[in-house]
Short mmCIF file of C-alpha atoms and ligand atoms in Angstrom, two decimals:
data_model
loop_
_atom_site.label_atom_id
_atom_site.label_comp_id
_atom_site.label_asym_id
_atom_site.label_seq_id
_atom_site.Cartn_x
_atom_site.Cartn_y
_atom_site.Cartn_z
CA MET A 102 -48.58 159.25 229.92
CA ASP A 103 -45.55 159.97 232.02
CA ASN A 104 -43.65 163.06 230.87
CA ASN A 105 -40.74 162.11 233.03
CA LEU A 106 -39.98 159.22 230.77
CA TYR A 107 -38.53 161.64 228.24
CA LYS A 108 -35.88 162.52 230.78
CA LEU A 109 -34.65 158.93 230.62
CA LEU A 110 -33.71 159.30 226.97
CA PRO A 111 -29.94 159.71 226.65
CA LYS A 112 -28.40 162.74 224.98
CA VAL A 113 -26.74 162.40 221.60
CA ASP A 114 -23.40 163.33 223.11
CA ASP A 115 -23.71 160.62 225.75
CA ILE A 116 -24.23 158.03 223.08
CA LEU A 117 -21.35 159.37 221.01
CA ALA A 118 -19.12 158.94 224.06
CA MET A 119 -19.92 155.23 224.38
CA GLU A 120 -16.94 152.97 223.71
CA ASP A 121 -18.55 150.87 220.96
CA ILE A 122 -19.88 153.96 219.21
CA LYS A 123 -16.50 155.70 219.38
CA GLU A 124 -14.87 152.63 217.89
CA LEU A 125 -17.37 152.67 215.08
CA GLN A 126 -15.91 155.94 213.89
CA ASN A 127 -12.83 154.09 212.68
CA ASN A 128 -14.91 152.51 209.96
CA ILE A 129 -17.97 154.62 209.45
CA PRO A 130 -18.18 158.35 208.70
CA TYR A 131 -19.20 160.49 211.67
CA SER A 132 -22.18 161.95 209.80
CA ILE A 133 -23.67 158.51 209.28
CA ILE A 134 -23.24 157.60 212.94
CA LEU A 135 -24.86 160.87 214.04
CA GLU A 136 -27.76 160.33 211.67
CA SER A 137 -28.27 156.81 212.99
CA ILE A 138 -28.27 157.97 216.64
CA ARG A 139 -30.82 160.70 215.85
CA GLU A 140 -33.05 158.32 213.93
CA GLU A 141 -33.11 155.70 216.65
CA LEU A 142 -33.72 158.35 219.34
CA ASP A 143 -36.57 159.83 217.31
CA ASN A 144 -37.97 156.39 216.89
CA LEU A 145 -38.02 155.84 220.60
CA ARG A 146 -39.39 159.32 221.32
CA ASN A 147 -42.28 158.66 218.94
CA ARG A 148 -43.14 155.41 220.68
CA ILE A 149 -42.62 156.56 224.25
CA LYS A 150 -46.35 157.18 224.75
CA GLU A 151 -47.01 153.45 224.42
CA LEU A 152 -44.40 152.54 227.02
CA ASP A 153 -44.22 152.40 230.79
CA GLU A 154 -40.95 152.90 232.63
CA GLN A 155 -40.05 149.28 232.57
CA GLY A 156 -40.85 149.05 228.87
CA LEU A 157 -38.69 152.06 228.15
CA LEU A 158 -35.74 150.67 230.10
CA LYS A 159 -35.96 147.53 228.07
CA GLU A 160 -35.93 149.56 224.86
CA LEU A 161 -32.98 151.59 226.13
CA SER A 162 -31.00 148.44 226.78
CA MET A 163 -31.32 147.63 223.07
CA LEU A 164 -30.69 151.14 221.83
CA LYS A 165 -26.96 150.89 221.32
CA ASP A 166 -27.21 147.69 219.30
CA ARG A 167 -29.90 149.22 217.16
CA ILE A 168 -27.74 152.24 216.46
CA LEU A 169 -24.79 150.01 215.56
CA ARG A 170 -26.95 147.96 213.23
CA LEU A 171 -28.50 150.99 211.57
CA ALA A 172 -25.15 152.73 211.12
CA ASN A 173 -23.69 149.60 209.54
CA LYS A 174 -26.69 149.31 207.26
CA LYS A 175 -26.49 152.95 206.19
CA ASN A 176 -22.76 152.58 205.56
CA ARG A 177 -23.25 149.70 203.11
CA TYR A 178 -22.86 150.29 199.45
CA LYS A 179 -26.19 150.53 197.71
CA LEU A 180 -25.00 148.34 194.85
CA ARG A 181 -23.99 145.09 196.46
CA THR A 182 -23.73 141.41 195.82
CA VAL A 183 -26.58 138.94 196.07
CA VAL A 184 -26.84 135.17 195.84
CA ASN A 185 -28.57 134.21 192.63
CA GLY A 186 -30.61 131.12 193.45
CA THR A 187 -32.94 131.58 190.49
CA GLY A 188 -30.99 129.51 188.00
CA ILE A 189 -31.38 132.29 185.43
CA VAL A 190 -27.79 132.57 184.21
CA ILE A 191 -27.87 135.92 182.43
CA HIS A 192 -30.18 137.58 184.93
CA THR A 193 -30.63 141.16 183.74
CA ASN A 194 -31.90 142.34 187.15
CA LEU A 195 -29.01 140.67 188.98
CA GLY A 196 -26.17 142.01 186.86
CA ARG A 197 -26.28 139.95 183.66
CA SER A 198 -22.93 138.32 182.96
CA LEU A 199 -20.28 137.86 185.63
CA ILE A 200 -16.62 138.28 184.88
CA ASN A 201 -13.87 136.29 186.53
CA GLU A 202 -10.95 137.30 188.74
CA GLU A 203 -8.42 137.22 185.91
CA VAL A 204 -10.46 139.71 183.95
CA ILE A 205 -10.86 141.90 187.03
CA GLU A 206 -7.11 141.75 187.52
CA ASN A 207 -6.60 143.17 184.04
CA MET A 208 -9.13 145.95 184.72
CA LYS A 209 -7.39 146.71 187.98
CA THR A 210 -3.94 146.93 186.45
CA VAL A 211 -5.11 149.10 183.60
CA SER A 212 -7.06 151.48 185.79
CA THR A 213 -4.76 151.88 188.76
CA LYS A 214 -1.88 152.81 186.46
CA TYR A 215 -1.47 155.02 183.42
CA SER A 216 -2.05 153.24 180.15
CA ASN A 217 -1.77 153.66 176.40
CA LEU A 218 -5.54 154.13 176.23
CA GLU A 219 -5.29 156.75 173.50
CA TYR A 220 -1.58 156.68 172.81
CA ASP A 221 0.14 154.96 169.92
CA LEU A 222 3.31 153.48 171.41
CA GLU A 223 4.92 152.82 168.02
CA LYS A 224 4.44 156.29 166.64
CA GLY A 225 4.79 158.10 169.93
CA MET A 226 1.66 160.09 169.31
CA ARG A 227 -2.03 160.17 169.95
CA GLY A 228 -3.79 156.89 169.20
CA SER A 229 -7.31 155.51 169.39
CA ARG A 230 -8.96 153.71 172.27
CA TYR A 231 -10.75 151.53 169.75
CA SER A 232 -7.54 150.09 168.32
CA HIS A 233 -6.88 147.79 171.28
CA LEU A 234 -9.81 145.54 170.58
CA GLU A 235 -9.60 145.37 166.79
CA GLU A 236 -7.10 142.56 166.61
CA VAL A 237 -8.72 140.25 169.11
CA VAL A 238 -12.19 140.84 167.66
CA ALA A 239 -10.87 140.12 164.19
CA ASN A 240 -9.22 136.92 165.41
CA VAL A 241 -12.21 135.69 167.29
CA VAL A 242 -15.13 136.67 165.07
CA GLY A 243 -13.59 137.89 161.83
CA GLY A 244 -14.74 140.98 160.01
CA GLU A 245 -12.55 143.71 158.59
CA ALA A 246 -12.97 146.14 161.43
CA ALA A 247 -14.62 146.58 164.81
CA LEU A 248 -15.86 149.27 167.12
CA VAL A 249 -17.03 148.93 170.70
CA VAL A 250 -19.59 151.22 172.31
CA ASN A 251 -21.55 151.42 175.55
CA ASN A 252 -24.07 148.66 174.82
CA ASN A 253 -25.83 146.97 171.93
CA ALA A 254 -28.66 149.50 171.96
CA ALA A 255 -26.04 152.18 171.29
CA ALA A 256 -24.41 149.98 168.66
CA VAL A 257 -27.69 149.66 166.73
CA LEU A 258 -28.47 153.37 167.03
CA LEU A 259 -24.99 154.35 165.91
CA THR A 260 -25.10 151.93 163.01
CA LEU A 261 -28.46 153.12 161.73
CA SER A 262 -27.54 156.76 162.21
CA THR A 263 -24.31 156.30 160.26
CA VAL A 264 -25.59 154.08 157.47
CA ALA A 265 -29.15 155.21 156.91
CA ARG A 266 -29.87 158.63 158.36
CA GLY A 267 -32.63 160.21 156.24
CA LYS A 268 -33.05 156.97 154.29
CA GLU A 269 -35.38 154.02 154.55
CA VAL A 270 -34.42 150.86 156.40
CA ILE A 271 -36.37 147.74 155.49
CA VAL A 272 -37.27 145.44 158.39
CA SER A 273 -39.59 142.44 158.61
CA ARG A 274 -42.78 142.97 160.68
CA GLY A 275 -41.85 139.80 162.55
CA GLU A 276 -38.70 141.48 163.82
CA LEU A 277 -40.06 144.76 165.22
CA ILE A 278 -39.18 143.69 168.70
CA GLU A 279 -39.00 145.21 172.14
CA ILE A 280 -36.19 144.16 174.48
CA GLY A 281 -36.56 144.79 178.22
CA GLY A 282 -35.67 148.29 179.30
CA ALA A 283 -37.35 150.02 176.35
CA PHE A 284 -35.22 149.04 173.42
CA ARG A 285 -37.84 149.04 170.65
CA VAL A 286 -36.80 148.73 167.05
CA PRO A 287 -39.24 151.37 165.67
CA GLU A 288 -38.18 153.87 168.32
CA VAL A 289 -34.47 153.26 167.88
CA MET A 290 -35.00 153.71 164.18
CA GLU A 291 -36.72 157.06 164.74
CA GLN A 292 -33.95 158.25 167.05
CA SER A 293 -31.35 157.38 164.46
CA GLY A 294 -33.01 159.54 161.83
CA ALA A 295 -33.63 156.53 159.59
CA ILE A 296 -37.12 155.81 158.28
CA LEU A 297 -38.63 152.43 159.16
CA ARG A 298 -40.00 150.59 156.17
CA GLU A 299 -41.76 147.52 157.51
CA VAL A 300 -42.43 144.61 155.21
CA GLY A 301 -44.13 141.21 155.37
CA THR A 302 -46.40 140.10 158.19
CA THR A 303 -45.92 139.07 161.79
CA ASN A 304 -45.45 135.41 160.97
CA LYS A 305 -44.25 135.40 157.39
CA THR A 306 -41.87 137.58 155.45
CA HIS A 307 -40.44 136.59 152.08
CA LEU A 308 -37.46 137.80 150.13
CA ARG A 309 -39.81 139.36 147.57
CA ASP A 310 -41.29 141.53 150.33
CA TYR A 311 -37.90 143.12 150.82
CA GLU A 312 -37.22 143.37 147.12
CA ASN A 313 -40.60 144.98 146.34
CA SER A 314 -39.90 147.73 148.88
CA ILE A 315 -36.48 148.67 147.60
CA ASN A 316 -36.41 152.15 146.05
CA ASP A 317 -34.14 155.19 145.67
CA MET A 318 -34.64 155.98 149.35
CA THR A 319 -33.52 152.60 150.65
CA GLY A 320 -30.47 152.93 152.90
CA ALA A 321 -30.17 149.43 154.40
CA LEU A 322 -31.75 146.06 154.98
CA LEU A 323 -31.93 145.27 158.68
CA LYS A 324 -32.33 141.87 160.27
CA VAL A 325 -33.05 141.80 164.00
CA HIS A 326 -32.62 138.68 166.08
CA THR A 327 -35.93 138.09 167.85
CA SER A 328 -33.97 137.37 171.00
CA ASN A 329 -36.67 137.19 173.62
CA TYR A 330 -39.56 135.68 171.73
CA ARG A 331 -40.29 133.12 169.05
CA ILE A 332 -42.99 132.82 166.47
CA LEU A 333 -43.88 129.18 166.03
CA GLY A 334 -46.12 127.38 163.55
CA PHE A 335 -46.84 128.74 160.07
CA THR A 336 -43.83 130.97 159.72
CA SER A 337 -41.07 131.97 157.41
CA ASN A 338 -38.38 134.56 157.58
CA VAL A 339 -35.53 135.61 155.40
CA GLU A 340 -31.97 134.68 156.36
CA ILE A 341 -28.89 136.80 155.91
CA ASP A 342 -27.59 134.81 152.95
CA GLU A 343 -30.82 135.55 151.08
CA LEU A 344 -30.67 139.26 151.94
CA ALA A 345 -27.12 139.17 150.63
CA ILE A 346 -28.54 138.39 147.18
CA LEU A 347 -30.40 141.71 147.22
CA LYS A 348 -27.31 143.44 148.50
CA GLU A 349 -25.39 142.35 145.42
CA LYS A 350 -28.23 143.24 143.08
CA TYR A 351 -29.03 146.71 144.46
CA ASN A 352 -25.86 147.62 146.33
CA ILE A 353 -27.59 148.14 149.65
CA PRO A 354 -25.82 147.24 152.92
CA VAL A 355 -27.18 144.45 155.11
CA ILE A 356 -27.14 144.99 158.86
CA GLU A 357 -27.81 142.33 161.49
CA ASP A 358 -28.59 143.03 165.12
CA LEU A 359 -27.71 139.65 166.62
CA GLY A 360 -28.54 140.62 170.19
CA SER A 361 -26.74 138.05 172.21
CA GLY A 362 -23.49 137.66 170.39
CA VAL A 363 -22.80 133.96 170.50
CA LEU A 364 -19.22 133.42 169.39
CA ILE A 365 -19.04 129.65 169.52
CA ASP A 366 -21.51 126.99 168.52
CA LEU A 367 -23.09 125.93 171.79
CA SER A 368 -25.10 123.07 170.31
CA LYS A 369 -22.33 120.58 171.11
CA TYR A 370 -22.94 121.39 174.78
CA GLY A 371 -26.62 120.56 174.49
CA ILE A 372 -27.83 124.12 173.97
CA SER A 373 -29.97 124.99 170.94
CA TYR A 374 -28.11 126.22 167.93
CA GLU A 375 -27.88 129.99 167.63
CA PRO A 376 -26.32 131.78 164.69
CA THR A 377 -22.83 132.97 165.62
CA VAL A 378 -21.39 136.36 164.79
CA SER A 379 -18.82 134.97 162.36
CA GLN A 380 -21.48 133.00 160.50
CA SER A 381 -23.55 136.13 160.07
CA LEU A 382 -20.51 137.88 158.60
CA LYS A 383 -19.71 134.92 156.36
CA LYS A 384 -23.26 134.76 155.09
CA GLY A 385 -22.96 138.31 153.90
CA ALA A 386 -23.87 140.78 156.66
CA ASP A 387 -21.94 144.02 156.17
CA ILE A 388 -22.38 145.07 159.78
CA VAL A 389 -23.23 142.92 162.79
CA THR A 390 -23.98 144.28 166.27
CA PHE A 391 -24.20 142.36 169.52
CA SER A 392 -23.95 142.72 173.31
CA GLY A 393 -20.84 142.17 175.39
CA ASP A 394 -22.63 140.96 178.50
CA LYS A 395 -25.13 138.44 177.25
CA LEU A 396 -23.97 135.06 175.90
CA LEU A 397 -20.51 136.46 175.18
CA GLY A 398 -20.03 136.70 178.94
CA GLY A 399 -18.03 139.91 179.15
CA PRO A 400 -18.66 143.43 180.44
CA GLN A 401 -21.54 145.62 179.29
CA ALA A 402 -20.68 146.71 175.79
CA GLY A 403 -22.04 146.92 172.27
CA ILE A 404 -19.76 145.41 169.65
CA ILE A 405 -19.97 146.38 166.02
CA VAL A 406 -18.06 144.35 163.44
CA GLY A 407 -18.00 144.41 159.69
CA LYS A 408 -16.83 146.35 156.65
CA ARG A 409 -14.05 148.79 157.35
CA GLU A 410 -15.66 151.48 155.23
CA TRP A 411 -18.71 151.62 157.52
CA ILE A 412 -16.78 151.28 160.76
CA GLU A 413 -14.56 154.20 159.77
CA LYS A 414 -17.65 156.30 159.06
CA MET A 415 -19.08 155.34 162.46
CA LYS A 416 -15.92 156.48 164.22
CA LYS A 417 -16.53 159.97 162.83
CA ASN A 418 -20.17 160.06 163.94
CA PRO A 419 -20.53 162.37 167.00
CA LEU A 420 -22.67 159.65 168.63
CA THR A 421 -19.53 157.52 168.97
CA ARG A 422 -18.15 160.05 171.43
CA ALA A 423 -21.41 159.98 173.37
CA PHE A 424 -21.45 156.18 173.44
CA ARG A 425 -17.78 155.65 174.06
CA VAL A 426 -16.53 153.00 176.43
CA ASP A 427 -13.99 153.66 179.12
CA LYS A 428 -10.80 151.79 179.91
CA PHE A 429 -12.55 149.40 182.32
CA THR A 430 -14.68 148.05 179.53
CA ILE A 431 -11.82 147.78 177.07
CA ALA A 432 -9.65 145.96 179.60
CA ALA A 433 -12.42 143.56 180.55
CA LEU A 434 -13.51 142.91 177.00
CA GLU A 435 -9.99 142.31 175.74
CA ALA A 436 -9.36 139.77 178.51
CA THR A 437 -12.71 138.05 177.95
CA LEU A 438 -12.36 137.87 174.18
CA ARG A 439 -8.93 136.29 174.51
CA TYR A 440 -10.47 133.23 176.11
CA TYR A 441 -12.23 132.61 172.85
CA LEU A 442 -8.92 132.01 171.10
CA ASP A 443 -9.21 128.56 172.69
CA GLU A 444 -12.76 127.29 172.99
CA ASN A 445 -11.97 125.18 176.06
CA ASP A 446 -10.75 128.30 177.86
CA ALA A 447 -13.93 130.12 176.92
CA ILE A 448 -16.13 127.37 178.29
CA SER A 449 -14.20 126.83 181.49
CA LYS A 450 -13.23 130.41 182.38
CA ILE A 451 -16.15 132.57 181.31
CA PRO A 452 -18.68 132.24 184.16
CA THR A 453 -21.71 132.59 181.88
CA LEU A 454 -20.58 129.79 179.61
CA ARG A 455 -19.41 127.63 182.48
CA MET A 456 -22.80 127.87 184.18
CA LEU A 457 -24.63 127.15 180.94
CA THR A 458 -22.58 124.08 180.13
CA VAL A 459 -22.06 122.55 183.57
CA LYS A 460 -22.83 118.84 183.65
CA LEU A 461 -26.16 117.70 185.09
CA GLU A 462 -24.35 115.17 187.30
CA GLU A 463 -22.37 117.95 188.95
CA LEU A 464 -25.55 119.96 189.60
CA LYS A 465 -27.09 116.88 191.17
CA LEU A 466 -24.14 116.36 193.51
CA ARG A 467 -24.05 120.04 194.46
CA SER A 468 -27.74 120.17 195.29
CA GLU A 469 -27.50 116.99 197.36
CA LYS A 470 -24.56 118.45 199.26
CA LEU A 471 -26.42 121.71 199.91
CA ALA A 472 -29.54 119.87 201.02
CA SER A 473 -27.56 117.74 203.46
CA ASP A 474 -25.81 120.85 204.83
CA MET A 475 -29.28 122.13 205.61
CA ALA A 476 -30.32 119.04 207.54
CA ALA A 477 -30.22 120.98 210.83
CA PHE A 478 -33.19 123.03 209.67
CA GLY A 479 -35.31 119.94 209.19
CA GLU A 480 -37.36 120.88 212.22
CA TYR A 481 -38.76 123.93 210.41
CA LEU A 482 -38.45 123.03 206.76
CA ASP A 483 -39.19 120.18 204.39
CA ILE A 484 -35.95 119.99 202.44
CA ASN A 485 -35.69 118.12 199.16
CA VAL A 486 -33.69 117.87 195.98
CA GLU A 487 -35.78 118.17 192.83
CA GLU A 488 -35.10 118.02 189.14
CA SER A 489 -36.13 121.27 187.48
CA TYR A 490 -35.21 123.65 184.66
CA SER A 491 -32.93 126.69 184.51
CA GLU A 492 -33.23 129.52 182.03
CA VAL A 493 -30.55 131.21 179.99
CA GLY A 494 -31.99 134.69 180.61
CA GLY A 495 -30.93 138.04 179.18
CA GLY A 496 -33.52 137.68 176.45
CA SER A 497 -31.38 134.91 174.97
CA LEU A 498 -32.82 131.55 173.94
CA PRO A 499 -36.23 132.17 175.54
CA LEU A 500 -37.52 128.66 174.94
CA GLU A 501 -34.42 126.87 176.12
CA LYS A 502 -35.02 124.67 179.15
CA LEU A 503 -31.81 123.54 180.79
CA LYS A 504 -32.27 120.54 183.00
CA THR A 505 -31.05 121.26 186.50
CA TYR A 506 -31.34 120.34 190.16
CA CYS A 507 -32.78 122.54 192.89
CA VAL A 508 -32.93 122.37 196.64
CA THR A 509 -36.54 122.98 197.61
CA LEU A 510 -37.64 124.38 200.95
CA LYS A 511 -41.15 124.19 202.27
CA PRO A 512 -41.71 125.91 205.64
CA LYS A 513 -43.63 123.65 207.97
CA ASP A 514 -45.57 126.64 209.29
CA GLY A 515 -46.63 127.40 205.72
CA ASN A 516 -45.22 130.92 205.81
CA LEU A 517 -43.50 130.90 202.47
CA VAL A 518 -43.88 134.63 201.87
CA LEU A 519 -42.07 135.44 205.12
CA LEU A 520 -39.20 133.07 204.44
CA GLU A 521 -38.71 134.44 200.92
CA ARG A 522 -38.65 137.98 202.31
CA LEU A 523 -36.23 137.16 205.13
CA LEU A 524 -33.82 135.51 202.69
CA ARG A 525 -34.08 138.57 200.44
CA GLU A 526 -33.40 140.84 203.39
CA ASN A 527 -30.34 138.84 204.46
CA ASP A 528 -27.06 140.74 204.82
CA THR A 529 -26.09 139.22 201.50
CA PRO A 530 -29.54 138.99 199.94
CA ILE A 531 -30.54 135.54 198.73
CA ILE A 532 -32.79 135.64 195.68
CA VAL A 533 -34.81 132.48 195.09
CA ARG A 534 -37.60 131.15 192.94
CA VAL A 535 -41.03 130.62 194.51
CA PHE A 536 -43.19 128.02 192.82
CA LYS A 537 -46.10 125.95 194.05
CA GLU A 538 -45.74 126.50 197.79
CA LYS A 539 -42.02 125.94 197.76
CA ILE A 540 -38.80 127.88 197.57
CA TYR A 541 -36.49 126.65 194.82
CA ILE A 542 -32.76 127.24 195.03
CA ASP A 543 -31.22 126.33 191.69
CA VAL A 544 -27.57 125.37 192.26
CA ARG A 545 -26.62 126.19 188.65
CA THR A 546 -26.15 129.88 189.43
CA LEU A 547 -24.58 129.47 192.87
CA LEU A 548 -20.95 130.53 193.21
CA ASN A 549 -18.22 129.40 195.57
CA GLY A 550 -19.16 130.45 199.07
CA ASP A 551 -22.83 130.92 198.30
CA ASP A 552 -23.69 127.66 200.09
CA LEU A 553 -22.36 129.06 203.34
CA THR A 554 -24.21 132.34 202.81
CA ILE A 555 -27.44 130.43 202.29
CA ILE A 556 -26.96 128.34 205.44
CA ASP A 557 -26.22 131.52 207.36
CA GLY A 558 -29.21 133.27 205.84
CA LEU A 559 -31.46 130.40 206.81
CA LYS A 560 -30.12 130.50 210.35
CA ASN A 561 -31.00 134.14 210.64
CA ALA A 562 -34.35 133.75 208.92
CA LEU A 563 -35.49 130.85 211.06
CA ARG A 564 -34.45 132.56 214.26
CA TYR A 565 -36.95 135.28 213.43
CA GLU A 566 -39.55 132.78 212.53
CA VAL A 567 -39.46 130.71 215.70
C1 LIG B 734 -30.39 142.62 174.12
C2 LIG B 734 -30.63 143.13 172.76
C3 LIG B 734 -30.43 144.48 172.47
C4 LIG B 734 -29.98 145.47 173.50
O1 LIG B 734 -28.67 145.18 173.89
P1 LIG B 734 -28.05 145.90 175.19
O2 LIG B 734 -26.63 145.42 175.19
O3 LIG B 734 -28.86 145.45 176.34
O4 LIG B 734 -28.17 147.35 174.95
C5 LIG B 734 -30.67 144.90 171.18
N1 LIG B 734 -31.10 144.05 170.23
C6 LIG B 734 -31.29 142.72 170.49
C7 LIG B 734 -31.77 141.84 169.40
C8 LIG B 734 -31.08 142.24 171.76
O5 LIG B 734 -31.27 140.93 172.04
#
């Protein structure tokens, strides 16, 4: 080992004085640059024992670029955009529903200026943040009143806590579900202070099961949409209109947790029928809860609609304050819900619905275009267009298979794992599906500009590989 090599390492101050590094300070905080310099110098110091003078000089010639790269990387936001090549439209890990520029514009206006968030402009006095959404919710889904909270989990908890604290809530054993991220019906029930009264069996529950369990302690009948799983075969469950019969007879409220919150019948676009929120209300649910960022295609939110009497009670529940939404959510949700006033607007402008209903022919053309843009990589990759299936995601319509087209990539060197990783580590990470020795890029979930990002990502990835 040559101790003199250490003397060749530049001083921090010398590096800071370099032109490129000085320039960097216009965009990146000094502390981040300093940290990056120290880290790269430490790196080199730790490896110096393995190097001879020539080796070290080579390393030193790359030092500045490494520092620039590291500083830029450290300066990036931690939450950043990715390319969703998975074809899963409501991808919970990749941000669930997207909202469009118009909706963002409304959020921007409302949050960069003062607003009437809690101010009644007619009366000139304090108002309620919840009032802004009541009209549009009523127009779009019906119901006497509405309340919006942080997410659907909060909506269910608030509902149970308000309606049935200290009382029994009857639920079918086939509906005691868990949704990703630890939303479990029995546990939410316990948190709310209501007592779970399970009836029926996993596959079959009858109206008489509910009726036989009704007693003085009964506070509500709850129906939970089994969003992310299905029981098939010898099954039966009780629909809202049947539960409504018991409601009339015993004067017990009926609550439905619909999960996804479909507002329009998507079956005419080739997607399986799902009960809509307004149908649930029409069939007799007193309170319906659903998510804002699943099939509705808006911001994260939990929407509660139904009888005014219950909604007013909820507003007085201290949990409402804990679950309250801020102005971003209200602005985004109001703008999104407005699209539903005209179904064509909803389908064409809400990204989630647009991606779910896009025509197969268009997907085919897009995948062929992407594959032909990739032709230059033919030396390293087998590139093909294949018919495949996309998923809805978000725990919605778990069995739905949407026909789609994918570009498939098969590295000629067989190193699929490496290629997947390099795409994921791209500046704008590219998330793909890996299946049977191939990478699948489903064009259904690609956005404008993603094609270029993918081409760029492949360029970078293949440079490493060769
Ligand atoms: C998704 C879902 C929830 C949780 O909704 P979040 O908005 O994610 O909190 C609750 N219940 C059902 C039936 C769901 O599908």
